[in-house]
Amino acid sequence: MQTLLKKIIPLVLISFFFTSCSVVEGIFKAGMGVGIFIVIAVIAVIVWIISRITKK
């Protein structure tokens, strides 16, 4: 659990430092399929975090 948090927290912090325009630009450069995959992955992580918080 600790190692997972050590991997996820820097990614979340980096994503907050990006402006929304650069994130959207990067998604469109990478392609729509990759963008959809990223969105689904982020939603899955958020749902997982919420489920872990509500379990306690």
Short mmCIF file of C-alpha atoms in Angstrom, two decimals:
data_model
loop_
_atom_site.label_atom_id
_atom_site.label_comp_id
_atom_site.label_asym_id
_atom_site.label_seq_id
_atom_site.Cartn_x
_atom_site.Cartn_y
_atom_site.Cartn_z
CA MET A 1 0.00 0.00 0.00
CA GLN A 2 2.79 2.41 0.89
CA THR A 3 4.67 1.74 -2.35
CA LEU A 4 1.49 2.28 -4.35
CA LEU A 5 0.93 5.63 -2.68
CA LYS A 6 4.55 6.59 -3.30
CA LYS A 7 3.95 5.99 -7.01
CA ILE A 8 0.52 7.63 -7.27
CA ILE A 9 1.05 10.79 -5.21
CA PRO A 10 3.79 12.25 -7.46
CA LEU A 11 1.66 11.59 -10.53
CA VAL A 12 -1.31 13.36 -8.97
CA LEU A 13 0.83 16.30 -7.93
CA ILE A 14 2.35 16.61 -11.40
CA SER A 15 -1.10 16.58 -12.97
CA PHE A 16 -2.16 19.51 -10.76
CA PHE A 17 0.78 21.59 -11.98
CA PHE A 18 -0.19 21.22 -15.64
CA THR A 19 -2.49 23.83 -17.05
CA SER A 20 -5.69 22.49 -18.54
CA CYS A 21 -4.72 23.67 -22.02
CA SER A 22 -1.46 21.75 -22.04
CA VAL A 23 -3.19 18.60 -20.78
CA VAL A 24 -5.84 18.80 -23.52
CA GLU A 25 -3.17 19.52 -26.12
CA GLY A 26 -1.17 16.50 -24.99
CA ILE A 27 -4.22 14.25 -25.12
CA PHE A 28 -5.04 15.28 -28.67
CA LYS A 29 -1.42 14.89 -29.76
CA ALA A 30 -1.25 11.40 -28.30
CA GLY A 31 -4.48 10.39 -29.99
CA MET A 32 -8.06 9.93 -29.00
CA GLY A 33 -7.66 6.28 -27.98
CA VAL A 34 -4.91 7.08 -25.52
CA GLY A 35 -6.94 10.01 -24.19
CA ILE A 36 -9.94 7.81 -23.56
CA PHE A 37 -7.72 5.24 -21.84
CA ILE A 38 -6.26 7.95 -19.58
CA VAL A 39 -9.71 9.26 -18.65
CA ILE A 40 -10.96 5.76 -17.83
CA ALA A 41 -7.83 5.03 -15.80
CA VAL A 42 -8.21 8.27 -13.79
CA ILE A 43 -11.88 7.55 -13.10
CA ALA A 44 -11.00 3.99 -12.01
CA VAL A 45 -8.34 5.31 -9.61
CA ILE A 46 -10.76 7.86 -8.15
CA VAL A 47 -13.44 5.19 -7.64
CA TRP A 48 -10.86 2.88 -6.06
CA ILE A 49 -9.69 5.63 -3.67
CA ILE A 50 -13.26 6.49 -2.69
CA SER A 51 -14.07 2.82 -2.10
CA ARG A 52 -10.99 2.44 0.12
CA ILE A 53 -11.92 5.55 2.14
CA THR A 54 -15.54 4.53 2.65
CA LYS A 55 -14.57 1.01 3.80
CA LYS A 56 -13.10 2.34 7.04
#
